[in-house]
Every structure is written in C-alpha cells, then in structure tokens.
CSV table of N, CA and C in Angstrom, one decimal:
chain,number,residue,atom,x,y,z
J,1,UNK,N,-56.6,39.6,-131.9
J,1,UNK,CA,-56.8,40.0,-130.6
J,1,UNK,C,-55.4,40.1,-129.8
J,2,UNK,N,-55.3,41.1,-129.4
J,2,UNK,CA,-53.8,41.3,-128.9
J,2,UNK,C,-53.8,41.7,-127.0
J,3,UNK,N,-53.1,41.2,-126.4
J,3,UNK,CA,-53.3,41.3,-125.2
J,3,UNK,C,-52.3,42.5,-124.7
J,4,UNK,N,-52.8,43.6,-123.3
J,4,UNK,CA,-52.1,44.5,-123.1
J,4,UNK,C,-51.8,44.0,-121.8
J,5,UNK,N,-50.5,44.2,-121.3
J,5,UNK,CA,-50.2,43.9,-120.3
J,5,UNK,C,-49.9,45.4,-119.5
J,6,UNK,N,-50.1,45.6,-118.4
J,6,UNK,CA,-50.1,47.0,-118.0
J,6,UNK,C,-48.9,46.9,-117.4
J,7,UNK,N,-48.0,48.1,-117.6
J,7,UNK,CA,-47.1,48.5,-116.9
J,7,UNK,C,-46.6,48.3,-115.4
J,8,UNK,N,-45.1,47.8,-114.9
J,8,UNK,CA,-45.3,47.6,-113.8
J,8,UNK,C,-45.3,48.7,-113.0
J,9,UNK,N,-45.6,49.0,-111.8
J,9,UNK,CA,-45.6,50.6,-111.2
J,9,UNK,C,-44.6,50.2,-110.0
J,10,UNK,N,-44.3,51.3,-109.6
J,10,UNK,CA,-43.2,51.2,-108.7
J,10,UNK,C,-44.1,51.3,-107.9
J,11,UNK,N,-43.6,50.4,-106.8
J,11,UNK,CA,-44.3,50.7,-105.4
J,11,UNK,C,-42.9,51.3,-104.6
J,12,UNK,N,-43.6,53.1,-104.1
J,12,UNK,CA,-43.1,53.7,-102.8
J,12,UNK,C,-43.1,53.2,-101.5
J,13,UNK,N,-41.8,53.4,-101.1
J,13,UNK,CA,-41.7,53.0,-99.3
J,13,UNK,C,-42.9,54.1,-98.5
J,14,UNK,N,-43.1,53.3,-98.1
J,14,UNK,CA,-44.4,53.9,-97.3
J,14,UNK,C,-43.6,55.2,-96.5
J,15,UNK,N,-42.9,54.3,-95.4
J,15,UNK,CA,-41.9,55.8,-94.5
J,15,UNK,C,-40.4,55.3,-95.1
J,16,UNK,N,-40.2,56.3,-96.5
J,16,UNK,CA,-38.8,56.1,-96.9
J,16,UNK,C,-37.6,56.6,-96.0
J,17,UNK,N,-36.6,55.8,-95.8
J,17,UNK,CA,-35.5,55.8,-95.3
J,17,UNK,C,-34.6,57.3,-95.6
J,18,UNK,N,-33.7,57.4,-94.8
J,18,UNK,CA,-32.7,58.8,-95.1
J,18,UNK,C,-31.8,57.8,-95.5
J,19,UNK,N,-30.9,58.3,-96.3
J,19,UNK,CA,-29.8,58.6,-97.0
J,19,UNK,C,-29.0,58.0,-95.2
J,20,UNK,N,-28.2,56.8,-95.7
J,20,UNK,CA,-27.3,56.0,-94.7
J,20,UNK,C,-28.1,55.7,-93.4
J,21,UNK,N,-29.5,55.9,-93.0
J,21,UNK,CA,-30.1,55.7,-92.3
J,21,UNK,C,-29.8,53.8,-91.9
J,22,UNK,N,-30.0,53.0,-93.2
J,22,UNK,CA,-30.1,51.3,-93.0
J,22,UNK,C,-28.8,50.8,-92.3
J,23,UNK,N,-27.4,51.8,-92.7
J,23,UNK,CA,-26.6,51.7,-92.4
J,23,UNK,C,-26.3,51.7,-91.0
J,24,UNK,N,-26.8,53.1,-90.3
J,24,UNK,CA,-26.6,52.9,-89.0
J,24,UNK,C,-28.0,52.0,-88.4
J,25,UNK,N,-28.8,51.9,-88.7
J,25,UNK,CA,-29.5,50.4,-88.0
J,25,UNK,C,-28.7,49.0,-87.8
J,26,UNK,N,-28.0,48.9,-89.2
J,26,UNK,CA,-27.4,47.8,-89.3
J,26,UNK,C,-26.1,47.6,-87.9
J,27,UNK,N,-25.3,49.1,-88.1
J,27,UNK,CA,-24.6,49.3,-87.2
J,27,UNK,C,-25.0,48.9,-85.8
J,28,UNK,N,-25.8,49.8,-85.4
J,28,UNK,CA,-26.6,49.4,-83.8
J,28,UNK,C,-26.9,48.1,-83.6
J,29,UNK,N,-27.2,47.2,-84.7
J,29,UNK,CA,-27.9,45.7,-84.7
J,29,UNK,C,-26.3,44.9,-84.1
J,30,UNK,N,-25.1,45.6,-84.8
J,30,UNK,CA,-24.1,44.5,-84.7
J,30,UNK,C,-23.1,45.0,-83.2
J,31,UNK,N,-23.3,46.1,-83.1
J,31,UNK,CA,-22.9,47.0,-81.6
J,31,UNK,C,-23.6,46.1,-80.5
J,32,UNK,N,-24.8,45.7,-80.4
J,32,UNK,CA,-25.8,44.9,-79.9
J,32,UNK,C,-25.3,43.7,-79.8
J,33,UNK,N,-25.4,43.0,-81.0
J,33,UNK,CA,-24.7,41.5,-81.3
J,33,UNK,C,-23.5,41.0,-79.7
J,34,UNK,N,-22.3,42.3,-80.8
J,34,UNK,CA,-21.2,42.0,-79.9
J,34,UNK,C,-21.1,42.3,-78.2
J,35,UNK,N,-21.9,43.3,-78.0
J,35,UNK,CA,-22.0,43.7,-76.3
J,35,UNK,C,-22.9,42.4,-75.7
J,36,UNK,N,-23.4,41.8,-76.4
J,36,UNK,CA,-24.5,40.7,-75.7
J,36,UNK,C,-23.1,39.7,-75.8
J,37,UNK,N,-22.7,39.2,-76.6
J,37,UNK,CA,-21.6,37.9,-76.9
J,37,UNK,C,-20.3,38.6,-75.8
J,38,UNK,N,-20.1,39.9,-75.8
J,38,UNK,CA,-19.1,39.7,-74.9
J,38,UNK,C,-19.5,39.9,-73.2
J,39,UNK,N,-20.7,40.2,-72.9
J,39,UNK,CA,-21.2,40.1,-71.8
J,39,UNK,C,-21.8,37.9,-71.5
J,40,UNK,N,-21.5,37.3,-72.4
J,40,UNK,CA,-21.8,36.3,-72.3
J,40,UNK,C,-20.4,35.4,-72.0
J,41,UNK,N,-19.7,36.0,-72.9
J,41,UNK,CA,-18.3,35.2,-72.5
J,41,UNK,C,-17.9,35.9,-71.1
J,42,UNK,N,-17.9,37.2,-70.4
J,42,UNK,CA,-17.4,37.8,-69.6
J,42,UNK,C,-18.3,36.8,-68.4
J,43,UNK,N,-19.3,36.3,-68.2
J,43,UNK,CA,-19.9,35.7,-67.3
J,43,UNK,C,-19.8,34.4,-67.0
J,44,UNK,N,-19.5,33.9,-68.9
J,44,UNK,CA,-18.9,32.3,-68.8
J,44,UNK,C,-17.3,32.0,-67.9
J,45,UNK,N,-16.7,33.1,-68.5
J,45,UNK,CA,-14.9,33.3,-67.5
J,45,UNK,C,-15.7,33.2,-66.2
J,46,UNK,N,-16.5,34.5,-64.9
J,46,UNK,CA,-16.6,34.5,-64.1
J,46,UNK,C,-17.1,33.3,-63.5
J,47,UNK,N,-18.0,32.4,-63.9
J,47,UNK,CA,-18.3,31.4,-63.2
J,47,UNK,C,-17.5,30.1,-63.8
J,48,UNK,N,-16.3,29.9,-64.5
J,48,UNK,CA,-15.6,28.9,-64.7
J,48,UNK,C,-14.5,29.0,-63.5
J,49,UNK,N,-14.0,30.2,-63.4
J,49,UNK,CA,-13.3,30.7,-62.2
J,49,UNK,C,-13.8,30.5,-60.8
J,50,UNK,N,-15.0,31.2,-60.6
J,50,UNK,CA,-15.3,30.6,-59.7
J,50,UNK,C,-15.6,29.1,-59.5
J,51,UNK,N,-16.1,28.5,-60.1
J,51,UNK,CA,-15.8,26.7,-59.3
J,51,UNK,C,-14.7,26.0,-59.9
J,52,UNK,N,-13.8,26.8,-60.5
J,52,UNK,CA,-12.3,26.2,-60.5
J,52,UNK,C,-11.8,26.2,-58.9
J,53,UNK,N,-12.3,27.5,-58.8
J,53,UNK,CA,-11.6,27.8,-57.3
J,53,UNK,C,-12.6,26.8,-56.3
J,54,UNK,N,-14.0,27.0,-56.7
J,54,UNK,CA,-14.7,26.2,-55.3
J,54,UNK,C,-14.0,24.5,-55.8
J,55,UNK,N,-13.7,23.9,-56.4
J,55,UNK,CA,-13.6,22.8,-57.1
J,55,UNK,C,-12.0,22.7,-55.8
J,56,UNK,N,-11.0,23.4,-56.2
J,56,UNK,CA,-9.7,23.6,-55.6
J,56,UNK,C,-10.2,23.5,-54.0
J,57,UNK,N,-10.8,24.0,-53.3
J,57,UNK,CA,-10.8,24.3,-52.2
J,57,UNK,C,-11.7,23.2,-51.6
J,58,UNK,N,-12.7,22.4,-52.4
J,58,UNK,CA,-13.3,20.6,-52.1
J,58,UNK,C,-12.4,20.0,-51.9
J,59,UNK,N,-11.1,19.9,-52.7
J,59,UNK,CA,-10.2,19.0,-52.9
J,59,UNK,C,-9.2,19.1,-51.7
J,60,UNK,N,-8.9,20.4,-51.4
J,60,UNK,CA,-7.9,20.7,-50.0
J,60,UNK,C,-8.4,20.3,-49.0
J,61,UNK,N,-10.3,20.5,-48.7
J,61,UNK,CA,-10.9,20.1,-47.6
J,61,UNK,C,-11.3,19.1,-47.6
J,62,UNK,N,-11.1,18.0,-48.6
J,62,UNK,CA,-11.7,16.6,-48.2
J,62,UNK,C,-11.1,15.7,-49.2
J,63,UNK,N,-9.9,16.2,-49.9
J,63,UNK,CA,-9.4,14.3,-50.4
J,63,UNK,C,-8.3,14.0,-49.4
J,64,UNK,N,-8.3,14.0,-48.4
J,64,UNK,CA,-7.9,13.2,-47.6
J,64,UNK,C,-8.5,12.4,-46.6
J,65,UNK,N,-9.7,12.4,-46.5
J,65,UNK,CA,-10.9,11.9,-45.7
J,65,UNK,C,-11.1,10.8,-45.8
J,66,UNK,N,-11.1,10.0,-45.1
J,66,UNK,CA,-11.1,8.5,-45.0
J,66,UNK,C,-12.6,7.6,-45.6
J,67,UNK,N,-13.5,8.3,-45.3
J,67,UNK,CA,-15.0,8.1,-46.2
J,67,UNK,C,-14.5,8.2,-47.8
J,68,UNK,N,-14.1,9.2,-48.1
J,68,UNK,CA,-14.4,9.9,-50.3
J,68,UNK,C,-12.9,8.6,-49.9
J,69,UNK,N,-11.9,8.1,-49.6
J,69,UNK,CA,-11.1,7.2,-49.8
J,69,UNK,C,-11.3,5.9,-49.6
J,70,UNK,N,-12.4,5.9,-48.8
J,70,UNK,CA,-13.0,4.3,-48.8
J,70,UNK,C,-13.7,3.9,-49.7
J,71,UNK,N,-14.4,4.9,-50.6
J,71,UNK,CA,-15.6,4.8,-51.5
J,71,UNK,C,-15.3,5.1,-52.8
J,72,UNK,N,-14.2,5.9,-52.9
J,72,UNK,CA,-14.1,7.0,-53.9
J,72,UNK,C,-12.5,6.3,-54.2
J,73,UNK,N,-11.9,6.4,-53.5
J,73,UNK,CA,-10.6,6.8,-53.9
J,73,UNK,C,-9.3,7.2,-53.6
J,74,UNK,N,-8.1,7.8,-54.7
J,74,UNK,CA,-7.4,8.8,-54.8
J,74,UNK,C,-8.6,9.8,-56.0
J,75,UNK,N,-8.8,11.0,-55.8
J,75,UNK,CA,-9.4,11.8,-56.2
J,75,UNK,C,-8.6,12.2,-58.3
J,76,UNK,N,-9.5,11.6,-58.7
J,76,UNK,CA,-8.7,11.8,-60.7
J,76,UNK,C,-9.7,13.0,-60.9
J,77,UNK,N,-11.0,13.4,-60.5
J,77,UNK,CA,-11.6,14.4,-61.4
J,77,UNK,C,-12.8,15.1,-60.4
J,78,UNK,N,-12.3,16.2,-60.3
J,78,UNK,CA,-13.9,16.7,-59.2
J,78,UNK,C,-14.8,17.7,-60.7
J,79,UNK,N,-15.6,18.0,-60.6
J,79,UNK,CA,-16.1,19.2,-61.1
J,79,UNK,C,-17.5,19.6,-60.3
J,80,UNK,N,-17.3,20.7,-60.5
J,80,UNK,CA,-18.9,21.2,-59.8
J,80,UNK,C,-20.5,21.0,-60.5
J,81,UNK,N,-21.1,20.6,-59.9
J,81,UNK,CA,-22.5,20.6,-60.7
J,81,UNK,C,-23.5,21.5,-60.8
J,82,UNK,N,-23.8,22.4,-61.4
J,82,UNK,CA,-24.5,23.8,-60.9
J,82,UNK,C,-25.7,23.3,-61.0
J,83,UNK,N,-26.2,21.9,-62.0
J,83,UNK,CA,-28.0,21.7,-62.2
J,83,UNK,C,-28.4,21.4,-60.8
J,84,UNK,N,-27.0,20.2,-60.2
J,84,UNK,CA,-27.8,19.8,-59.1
J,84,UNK,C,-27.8,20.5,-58.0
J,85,UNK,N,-26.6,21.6,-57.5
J,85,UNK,CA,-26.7,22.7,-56.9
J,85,UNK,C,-27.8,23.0,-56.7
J,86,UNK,N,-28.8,23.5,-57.7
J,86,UNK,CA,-30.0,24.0,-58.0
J,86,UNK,C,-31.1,23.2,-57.6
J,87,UNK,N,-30.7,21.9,-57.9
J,87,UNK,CA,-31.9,21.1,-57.6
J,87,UNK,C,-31.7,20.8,-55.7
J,88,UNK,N,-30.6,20.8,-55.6
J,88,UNK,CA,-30.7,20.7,-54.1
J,88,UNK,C,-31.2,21.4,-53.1
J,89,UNK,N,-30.4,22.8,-53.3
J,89,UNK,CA,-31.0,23.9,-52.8
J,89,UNK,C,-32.4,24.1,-52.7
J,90,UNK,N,-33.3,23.9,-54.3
J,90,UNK,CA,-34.9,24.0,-54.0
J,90,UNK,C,-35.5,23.2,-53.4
J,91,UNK,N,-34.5,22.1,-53.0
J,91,UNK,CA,-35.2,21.1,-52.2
J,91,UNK,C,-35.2,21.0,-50.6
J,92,UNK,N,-34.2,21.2,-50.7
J,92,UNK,CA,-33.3,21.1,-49.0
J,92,UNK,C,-33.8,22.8,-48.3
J,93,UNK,N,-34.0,23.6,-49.2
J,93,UNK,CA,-33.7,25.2,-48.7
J,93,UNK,C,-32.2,25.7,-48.3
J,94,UNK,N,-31.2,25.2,-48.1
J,94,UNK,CA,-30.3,25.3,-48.1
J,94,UNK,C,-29.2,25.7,-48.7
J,95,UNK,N,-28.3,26.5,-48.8
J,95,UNK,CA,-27.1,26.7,-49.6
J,95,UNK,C,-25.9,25.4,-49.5
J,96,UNK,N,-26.2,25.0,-51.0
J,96,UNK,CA,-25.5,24.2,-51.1
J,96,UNK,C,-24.2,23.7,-52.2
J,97,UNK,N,-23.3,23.7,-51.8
J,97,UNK,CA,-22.4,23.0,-53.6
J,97,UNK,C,-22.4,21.9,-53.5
J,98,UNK,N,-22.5,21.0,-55.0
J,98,UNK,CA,-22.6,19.6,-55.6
J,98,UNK,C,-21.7,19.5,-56.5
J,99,UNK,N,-20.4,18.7,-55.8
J,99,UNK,CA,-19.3,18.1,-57.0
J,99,UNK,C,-19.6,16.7,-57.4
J,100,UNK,N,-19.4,16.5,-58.5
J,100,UNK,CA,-19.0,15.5,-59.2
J,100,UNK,C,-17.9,14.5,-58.7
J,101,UNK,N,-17.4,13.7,-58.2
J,101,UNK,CA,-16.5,13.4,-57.9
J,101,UNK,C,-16.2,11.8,-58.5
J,102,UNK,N,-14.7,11.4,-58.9
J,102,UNK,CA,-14.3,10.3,-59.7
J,102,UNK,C,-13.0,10.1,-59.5
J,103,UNK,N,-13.0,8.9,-58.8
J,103,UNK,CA,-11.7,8.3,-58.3
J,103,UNK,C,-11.5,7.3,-58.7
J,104,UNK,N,-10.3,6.3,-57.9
J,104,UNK,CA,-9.6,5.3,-58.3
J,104,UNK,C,-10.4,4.3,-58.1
J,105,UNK,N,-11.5,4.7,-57.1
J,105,UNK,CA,-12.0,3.0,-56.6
J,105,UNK,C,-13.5,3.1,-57.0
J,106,UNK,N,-14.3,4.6,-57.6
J,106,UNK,CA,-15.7,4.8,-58.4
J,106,UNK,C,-16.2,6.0,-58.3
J,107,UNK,N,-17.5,6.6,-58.2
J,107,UNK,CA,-17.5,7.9,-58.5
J,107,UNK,C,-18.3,8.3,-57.5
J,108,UNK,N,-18.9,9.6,-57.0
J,108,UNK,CA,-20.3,9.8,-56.5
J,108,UNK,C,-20.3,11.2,-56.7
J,109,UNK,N,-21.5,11.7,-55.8
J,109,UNK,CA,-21.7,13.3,-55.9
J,109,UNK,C,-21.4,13.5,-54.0
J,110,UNK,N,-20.8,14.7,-54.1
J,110,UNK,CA,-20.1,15.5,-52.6
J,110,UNK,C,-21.3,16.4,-52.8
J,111,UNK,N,-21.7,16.8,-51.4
J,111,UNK,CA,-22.8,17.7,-51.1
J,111,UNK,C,-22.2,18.2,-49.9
J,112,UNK,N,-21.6,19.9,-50.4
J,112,UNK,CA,-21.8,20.3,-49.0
J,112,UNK,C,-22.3,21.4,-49.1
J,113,UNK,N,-22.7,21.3,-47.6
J,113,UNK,CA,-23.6,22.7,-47.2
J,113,UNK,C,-22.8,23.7,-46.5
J,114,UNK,N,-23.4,25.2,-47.2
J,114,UNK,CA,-23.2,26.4,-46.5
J,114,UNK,C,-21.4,26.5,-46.3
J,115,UNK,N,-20.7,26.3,-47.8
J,115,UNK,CA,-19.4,26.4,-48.0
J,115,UNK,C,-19.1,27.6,-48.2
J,116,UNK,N,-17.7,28.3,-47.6
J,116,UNK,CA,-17.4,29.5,-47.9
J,116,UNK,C,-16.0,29.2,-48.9
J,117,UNK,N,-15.7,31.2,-49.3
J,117,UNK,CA,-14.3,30.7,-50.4
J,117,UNK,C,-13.3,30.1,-49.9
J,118,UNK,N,-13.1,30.2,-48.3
J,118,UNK,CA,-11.6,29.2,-47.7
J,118,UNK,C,-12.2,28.0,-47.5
J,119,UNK,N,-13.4,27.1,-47.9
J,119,UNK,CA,-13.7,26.1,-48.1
J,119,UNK,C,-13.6,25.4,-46.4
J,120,UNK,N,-14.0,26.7,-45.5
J,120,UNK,CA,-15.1,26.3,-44.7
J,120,UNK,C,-16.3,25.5,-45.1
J,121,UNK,N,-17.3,24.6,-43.9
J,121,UNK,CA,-18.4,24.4,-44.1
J,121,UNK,C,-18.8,23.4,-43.1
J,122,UNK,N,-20.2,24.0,-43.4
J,122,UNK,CA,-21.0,23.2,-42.6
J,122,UNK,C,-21.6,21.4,-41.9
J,123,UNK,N,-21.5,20.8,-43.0
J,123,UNK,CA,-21.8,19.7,-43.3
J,123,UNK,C,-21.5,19.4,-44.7
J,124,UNK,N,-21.0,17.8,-44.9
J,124,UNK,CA,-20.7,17.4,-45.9
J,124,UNK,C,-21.0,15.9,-46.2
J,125,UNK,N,-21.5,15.6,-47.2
J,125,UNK,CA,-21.9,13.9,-46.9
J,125,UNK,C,-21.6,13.4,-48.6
J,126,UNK,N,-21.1,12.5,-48.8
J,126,UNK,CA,-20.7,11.9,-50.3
J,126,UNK,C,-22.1,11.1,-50.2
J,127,UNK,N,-22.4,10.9,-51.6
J,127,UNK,CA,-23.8,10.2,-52.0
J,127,UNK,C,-23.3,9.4,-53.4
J,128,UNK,N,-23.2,8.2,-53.1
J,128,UNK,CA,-22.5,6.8,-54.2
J,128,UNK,C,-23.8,5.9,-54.0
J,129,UNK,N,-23.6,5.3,-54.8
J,129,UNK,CA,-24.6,3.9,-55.6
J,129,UNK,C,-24.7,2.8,-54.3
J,130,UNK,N,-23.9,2.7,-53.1
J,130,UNK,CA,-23.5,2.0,-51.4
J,130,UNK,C,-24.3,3.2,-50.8
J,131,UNK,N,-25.1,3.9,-50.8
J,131,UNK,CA,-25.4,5.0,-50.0
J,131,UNK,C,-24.8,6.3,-49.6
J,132,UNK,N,-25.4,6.9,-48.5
J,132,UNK,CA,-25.2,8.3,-48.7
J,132,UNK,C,-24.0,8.1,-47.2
J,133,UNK,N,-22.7,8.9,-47.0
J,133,UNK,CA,-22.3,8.9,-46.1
J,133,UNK,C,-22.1,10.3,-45.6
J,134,UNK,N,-21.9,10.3,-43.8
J,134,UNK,CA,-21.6,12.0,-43.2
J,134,UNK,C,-19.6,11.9,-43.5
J,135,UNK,N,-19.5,13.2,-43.7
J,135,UNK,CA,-18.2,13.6,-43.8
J,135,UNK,C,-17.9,14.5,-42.5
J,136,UNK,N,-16.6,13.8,-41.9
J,136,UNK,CA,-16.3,14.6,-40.6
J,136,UNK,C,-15.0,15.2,-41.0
C-alpha cells in the first residue's frame, strides 16, 4: 500500500501586485516614518526653547526676592513643569507657569499666574514643605 501525497499548488495573490508597486508602498511607509520623527523633534526644540526662555525670565524676575531667599536660597536649578502647569490651570482656571525650583537652603514649586515673554505677571507665590508664600 503505497501512499500518494498530492502536489503542492501554488496559491495566487488574490489582487496581485505591479511590478515595483511593494517598493513604492515601502517608500511612502518610510517618507511617513521620517516626516512624523522630524515633526516630533521640530516640536521637541520649540518647546525646550521656549521654557529655556520662560525658565531665564523666572530667574531675572524673582531670584532676588527676599521670600525664594528665605526659603529657597541662591537659585542652583529652576526648570519648568509642564504636568503641573496643566494640573493647575485645570484647577485654578487660570493661566499659569510652574517651576521647579532648587536652591542652597531647599527646594519648592514657583506658581505664577498670567506671565508674559518679558516675564511680566500677575501674581506669584512659592509653595515649599513650610507653606505656600505671596511673592511681591
């Protein structure tokens, strides 16, 4: 008894491809790729820039202030906080920036409201582990 195995059959592409057709898909896939990654970096620069700058302009308008020096410091490290930015705003309704702030004598968060790029503003109050204080 001998067993027959049947031939394998080619299976047809259902909607066969043109001639270089995969090629340019592939193409468009990585044209894609890179316009998303450089529109990602191009956004990452613009907002590193901008709170480099808002970051510079905290620092002109308030390390000299006798509160962030009583509590804080000489000023070693500001940076901006964008989460809590966010969280303040939805909370307060307010336009607000939140630095990080870290000095010689400990650290807290700077909240001020309704800052412009010459680092105008409205109100400003440091918030440390001693409480929240007003900035004049």
């Amino acid at each position: 008894m001998s067993i027959s195995i049947p031939p394998r059959r080619r299976v047809a592409f259902r909607f066969p491809l043109r001639h270089g057709a995969a090629t340019k898909i592939v193409l468009w896939i990585l044209v894609g790729l890179f316009s998303a990654g450089a529109i990602g970096v191009l956004a990452y620069t613009v907002v590193t820039m901008a709170s480099d700058h808002m970051e510079e302009e905290a620092r002109k308008a308030f390390a000299d202030n006798p509160v962030i020096l009583e509590h804080i410091g000489e000023w070693e490290e500001c940076t901006t906080n964008l989460q809590k930015t966010g969280n303040y705003e939805r909370t307060r309704h307010v336009h607000v920036v939140v630095f990080d702030l870290k000095g010689t004598k400990g650290s807290g968060v700077l909240v001020v409201t309704e800052m412009d790029n010459q680092g105008n503003y409205e109100s400003a109050a440091l918030e440390t582990d001693h409480g929240t204080f007003e900035l004049q």
